[in-house]
């Protein structure tokens, strides 16, 4: 009695023919990924402070923020190219400034602090962060290197644990997941910074784990059902792991959802990207990775 799960997303004897729609899944994924690549080049990612360089000042005003007055006051203090953004509560303001070599960061932050206090007396600066141009370019290179190395290590791991067909299909699927995530970041306008690199690496790890679960069952069934056609065997494996896949995805999704809704400007972008990655990673395990595996191993069984 205690061994039976309290909740099942699908019945134990479910027999969904996932491979019937394999070509639709592959074509849809390819189109979305190509569109995401196009969005990467135009209009492109919104680079965050880590990769763009500059100064970010977070302030809390006394009452709802008067952006026109704050902007004019900053201009009066010779800060003409400030970008103002509302986030969270009506009295929360995010001010972005381009990196300056002519004036020390502390002087700029002090000027912004005085300008905000002058525009709306009683306002306070909560935080101020600054990154130089040379540091930001190095951080960008290191972030891209981390993504490339993670894909290479995943390829090596799956190749060692399974076979080359499994590894190739998994890495192709992860690249498709990665491009869709980039498209999501462009469309939503979330800043691409080191936090987003961490989100993407987390998505890649989660998606890899999800695919390994399905691949493990495929490998077991390859030994168990030696005469079963590969298409039927992959469908069987997906159905047998479907409850586990949906259960894990739902748990991670529900854990990230409060951060997306109530995490504020610092965490909401990370959380929404995670939610998107969970949905994409789970669906790609079924509709992309499995069909690719079927195409790569189609000559082994009829």
Coordinates of C-alpha atoms in Angstrom, one line a residue:
X1 CA 0.0 0.0 0.0
X2 CA 2.8 2.4 0.9
X3 CA 4.6 1.7 -2.3
X4 CA 1.9 3.2 -4.5
X5 CA 2.3 6.9 -5.5
X6 CA -0.4 9.3 -4.3
X7 CA -0.4 11.2 -7.6
X8 CA 0.1 10.1 -11.2
X9 CA 0.1 12.5 -14.1
X10 CA -0.8 9.7 -16.5
X11 CA -2.1 6.2 -16.1
X12 CA 0.5 3.4 -15.7
X13 CA -0.7 1.6 -18.8
X14 CA -0.5 4.7 -21.0
X15 CA 0.4 4.1 -24.6
X16 CA 0.8 7.4 -26.4
X17 CA 2.3 7.2 -29.9
X18 CA 4.8 10.1 -29.5
X19 CA 6.8 9.1 -32.6
X20 CA 3.8 9.7 -34.9
X21 CA 4.4 13.4 -34.6
X22 CA 8.2 13.2 -34.7
X23 CA 8.6 15.2 -38.0
X24 CA 6.2 17.9 -36.8
X25 CA 8.3 18.2 -33.6
X26 CA 11.6 18.4 -35.4
X27 CA 10.4 20.9 -38.0
X28 CA 8.8 23.1 -35.4
X29 CA 11.9 23.0 -33.2
X30 CA 14.2 23.8 -36.2
X31 CA 12.0 26.8 -37.2
X32 CA 11.9 28.2 -33.7
X33 CA 15.6 27.8 -33.3
X34 CA 16.3 29.5 -36.7
X35 CA 14.0 32.4 -35.7
X36 CA 15.9 32.7 -32.4
X37 CA 19.2 32.8 -34.1
X38 CA 17.8 35.6 -36.3
X39 CA 16.6 37.5 -33.2
X40 CA 20.1 37.1 -31.7
X41 CA 21.6 39.1 -34.6
X42 CA 18.7 41.6 -34.7
X43 CA 17.6 43.2 -32.4
X44 CA 20.1 41.2 -30.3
X45 CA 20.4 40.5 -26.6
X46 CA 20.0 43.2 -24.0
X47 CA 23.4 43.0 -22.4
X48 CA 23.5 43.5 -18.6
X49 CA 26.0 45.5 -16.6
X50 CA 28.4 42.5 -16.4
X51 CA 28.9 42.3 -20.1
X52 CA 28.2 45.9 -21.2
X53 CA 30.1 47.8 -18.6
X54 CA 28.7 50.9 -16.8
X55 CA 27.0 51.8 -13.5
X56 CA 23.7 50.7 -12.1
X57 CA 22.1 52.6 -9.3
X58 CA 19.0 51.3 -7.5
X59 CA 17.0 53.9 -5.6
X60 CA 13.8 54.1 -3.6
X61 CA 11.9 57.4 -3.9
X62 CA 9.6 59.0 -1.4
X63 CA 6.3 58.2 -3.0
X64 CA 5.8 57.1 -6.6
X65 CA 8.8 57.9 -8.8
X66 CA 8.5 61.0 -10.9
X67 CA 10.7 59.9 -13.9
X68 CA 10.4 63.2 -15.8
X69 CA 11.6 65.2 -12.8
X70 CA 14.4 62.7 -12.0
X71 CA 15.6 62.8 -15.6
X72 CA 15.6 66.6 -15.8
X73 CA 17.4 66.8 -12.5
X74 CA 20.1 64.4 -13.7
X75 CA 20.5 66.4 -16.9
X76 CA 20.9 69.5 -14.8
X77 CA 23.8 67.7 -13.0
X78 CA 25.4 67.0 -16.5
X79 CA 24.2 63.3 -16.5
X80 CA 22.5 63.3 -19.9
X81 CA 22.5 59.7 -21.0
X82 CA 20.9 58.0 -18.0
X83 CA 18.4 55.2 -18.6
X84 CA 15.6 55.0 -16.0
X85 CA 13.5 52.0 -15.4
X86 CA 10.7 51.2 -13.0
X87 CA 10.6 47.7 -11.3
X88 CA 8.8 46.2 -8.4
X89 CA 6.9 48.9 -6.4
X90 CA 6.1 52.3 -7.9
X91 CA 8.8 53.9 -5.8
X92 CA 11.6 51.6 -7.1
X93 CA 13.8 53.1 -9.7
X94 CA 16.8 51.6 -11.6
X95 CA 19.2 54.0 -13.2
X96 CA 21.8 52.8 -15.7
X97 CA 24.7 54.9 -16.8
X98 CA 27.4 54.3 -19.4
X99 CA 30.9 53.6 -18.2
X100 CA 33.0 56.8 -17.9
X101 CA 36.7 57.2 -17.9
X102 CA 36.6 60.9 -17.1
X103 CA 34.9 60.7 -13.7
X104 CA 35.4 58.3 -10.8
X105 CA 32.5 55.9 -10.1
X106 CA 32.1 57.2 -6.6
X107 CA 31.7 60.7 -7.9
X108 CA 29.0 59.6 -10.4
X109 CA 27.1 57.7 -7.8
X110 CA 27.3 60.7 -5.4
X111 CA 26.0 63.0 -8.2
X112 CA 23.1 60.6 -8.9
X113 CA 22.3 60.4 -5.1
X114 CA 22.1 64.2 -4.8
X115 CA 20.1 64.5 -8.0
X116 CA 17.5 62.0 -6.8
X117 CA 17.3 63.6 -3.4
X118 CA 16.8 67.0 -5.1
X119 CA 14.1 65.7 -7.4
X120 CA 12.2 63.9 -4.7
X121 CA 13.4 64.7 -1.1
X122 CA 13.6 61.7 1.2
X123 CA 14.8 59.3 -1.6
X124 CA 17.6 56.9 -0.8
X125 CA 20.1 54.9 -2.9
X126 CA 19.9 51.2 -2.1
X127 CA 22.8 49.9 -4.1
X128 CA 25.3 51.0 -6.8
X129 CA 27.3 48.6 -9.0
X130 CA 30.0 49.4 -11.5
X131 CA 31.9 47.3 -14.0
X132 CA 34.6 48.6 -16.3
X133 CA 34.7 48.0 -20.1
X134 CA 37.7 45.7 -20.0
X135 CA 36.3 43.6 -17.2
X136 CA 32.9 43.3 -18.9
X137 CA 34.5 42.0 -22.1
X138 CA 36.5 39.4 -20.2
X139 CA 33.4 38.3 -18.3
X140 CA 31.5 37.9 -21.6
X141 CA 34.3 35.7 -23.0
X142 CA 34.4 33.6 -19.9
X143 CA 30.7 33.2 -19.9
X144 CA 30.6 32.0 -23.5
X145 CA 33.6 29.7 -22.7
X146 CA 31.6 28.2 -19.8
X147 CA 28.7 27.4 -22.1
X148 CA 30.9 25.8 -24.7
X149 CA 32.8 23.7 -22.2
X150 CA 29.5 22.5 -20.6
X151 CA 28.2 21.3 -23.9
X152 CA 31.5 19.5 -24.6
X153 CA 31.5 17.8 -21.2
X154 CA 27.9 16.8 -21.7
X155 CA 28.8 15.2 -25.0
X156 CA 31.7 13.4 -23.5
X157 CA 29.6 12.1 -20.5
X158 CA 26.7 10.8 -22.6
X159 CA 29.1 9.3 -25.2
X160 CA 30.9 7.5 -22.4
X161 CA 27.8 6.4 -20.6
X162 CA 25.8 5.4 -23.7
X163 CA 26.7 5.3 -27.4
X164 CA 27.6 8.0 -30.0
X165 CA 24.0 8.1 -31.4
X166 CA 22.7 9.0 -27.9
X167 CA 25.4 11.6 -27.4
X168 CA 24.9 13.3 -30.8
X169 CA 21.1 13.4 -30.5
X170 CA 21.4 14.8 -26.9
X171 CA 23.9 17.6 -27.8
X172 CA 21.9 18.6 -30.9
X173 CA 18.8 18.8 -28.7
X174 CA 20.6 20.9 -26.1
X175 CA 21.8 23.3 -28.7
X176 CA 18.2 23.7 -30.0
X177 CA 17.1 24.3 -26.4
X178 CA 19.9 26.9 -26.0
X179 CA 18.9 28.8 -29.1
X180 CA 15.3 28.9 -28.1
X181 CA 16.3 30.3 -24.7
X182 CA 18.3 33.0 -26.4
X183 CA 15.2 33.9 -28.5
X184 CA 13.2 34.0 -25.3
X185 CA 15.7 36.5 -23.7
X186 CA 15.6 38.7 -26.8
X187 CA 11.7 38.8 -26.9
X188 CA 11.3 39.4 -23.2
X189 CA 14.1 41.9 -23.0
X190 CA 15.6 40.4 -19.9
X191 CA 19.2 41.5 -19.4
X192 CA 21.8 38.9 -20.4
X193 CA 24.4 38.9 -17.6
X194 CA 26.3 36.4 -15.4
X195 CA 23.0 35.5 -13.7
X196 CA 21.5 34.5 -17.0
X197 CA 24.6 32.4 -17.8
X198 CA 24.0 30.6 -14.6
X199 CA 20.3 30.1 -15.6
X200 CA 21.3 28.7 -19.0
X201 CA 23.9 26.3 -17.4
X202 CA 21.2 25.2 -14.9
X203 CA 18.8 24.6 -17.8
X204 CA 21.4 22.5 -19.7
X205 CA 22.0 20.4 -16.6
X206 CA 18.3 19.8 -15.9
X207 CA 17.6 19.1 -19.6
X208 CA 20.5 16.6 -19.7
X209 CA 19.3 14.8 -16.6
X210 CA 15.8 14.5 -18.2
X211 CA 17.2 13.0 -21.4
X212 CA 19.4 10.6 -19.5
X213 CA 16.4 9.2 -17.7
X214 CA 14.7 8.5 -21.1
X215 CA 17.9 7.1 -22.6
X216 CA 18.4 4.8 -19.7
X217 CA 15.0 3.3 -20.2
X218 CA 15.6 3.0 -24.0
X219 CA 18.9 1.2 -23.3
X220 CA 17.2 -1.2 -20.9
X221 CA 14.4 -1.9 -23.3
X222 CA 16.9 -2.5 -26.2
X223 CA 18.2 -5.4 -24.1
X224 CA 14.8 -6.6 -23.0
X225 CA 12.9 -6.4 -26.3
X226 CA 15.5 -7.5 -28.9
X227 CA 12.9 -8.0 -31.7
X228 CA 10.7 -4.9 -31.1
X229 CA 10.9 -2.3 -33.8
X230 CA 12.9 0.7 -32.6
X231 CA 10.0 3.2 -33.1
X232 CA 7.7 1.2 -30.8
X233 CA 10.5 0.6 -28.3
X234 CA 11.2 4.4 -28.0
X235 CA 7.5 5.1 -27.6
X236 CA 7.3 2.4 -24.9
X237 CA 10.3 3.9 -23.1
X238 CA 8.9 7.4 -23.1
X239 CA 5.6 6.2 -21.8
X240 CA 7.3 4.3 -19.0
X241 CA 9.2 7.3 -17.8
X242 CA 6.5 9.9 -18.5
X243 CA 5.2 10.1 -14.9
X244 CA 8.7 10.6 -13.6
X245 CA 9.5 13.2 -16.2
X246 CA 6.3 15.2 -15.5
X247 CA 6.7 14.8 -11.8
X248 CA 10.2 16.2 -11.7
X249 CA 9.4 19.0 -14.1
X250 CA 6.4 20.1 -12.1
X251 CA 8.4 20.1 -8.9
X252 CA 11.1 22.3 -10.3
X253 CA 8.6 24.5 -12.1
X254 CA 6.6 25.1 -8.9
X255 CA 9.8 25.8 -7.0
X256 CA 10.9 28.5 -9.5
X257 CA 7.4 30.1 -9.9
X258 CA 7.4 32.1 -6.6
X259 CA 10.8 33.6 -7.6
X260 CA 9.4 34.7 -10.9
X261 CA 6.3 36.2 -9.4
X262 CA 7.8 37.8 -6.2
X263 CA 11.6 37.8 -6.7
X264 CA 11.9 41.4 -7.8
X265 CA 14.2 42.7 -10.5
X266 CA 17.2 40.8 -9.3
X267 CA 15.7 37.3 -9.5
X268 CA 12.6 37.5 -11.7
X269 CA 14.6 37.3 -15.0
X270 CA 16.5 34.3 -13.8
X271 CA 13.3 32.6 -12.6
X272 CA 11.3 33.3 -15.8
X273 CA 14.2 32.0 -17.9
X274 CA 14.3 28.9 -15.7
X275 CA 10.6 28.3 -16.1
X276 CA 10.9 28.6 -19.9
X277 CA 13.9 26.2 -19.9
X278 CA 12.0 23.6 -17.8
X279 CA 9.2 23.6 -20.3
X280 CA 11.5 23.5 -23.3
X281 CA 13.8 20.9 -21.8
X282 CA 11.0 18.6 -20.8
X283 CA 9.2 18.8 -24.2
X284 CA 12.5 18.4 -26.1
X285 CA 13.3 15.1 -24.3
X286 CA 10.1 13.7 -25.8
X287 CA 9.6 15.4 -29.1
X288 CA 13.2 16.2 -30.2
X289 CA 15.8 14.0 -28.5
X290 CA 13.8 10.8 -29.0
X291 CA 13.0 11.4 -32.7
X292 CA 16.7 12.3 -33.4
X293 CA 17.8 9.0 -31.7
X294 CA 15.3 7.1 -33.9
X295 CA 16.8 8.7 -37.0
X296 CA 20.4 8.0 -36.0
X297 CA 19.7 4.4 -35.0
X298 CA 17.1 3.6 -37.6
X299 CA 19.3 1.1 -39.5
X300 CA 19.8 -1.1 -36.4
X301 CA 16.1 -2.3 -36.3
X302 CA 13.2 -2.2 -38.7

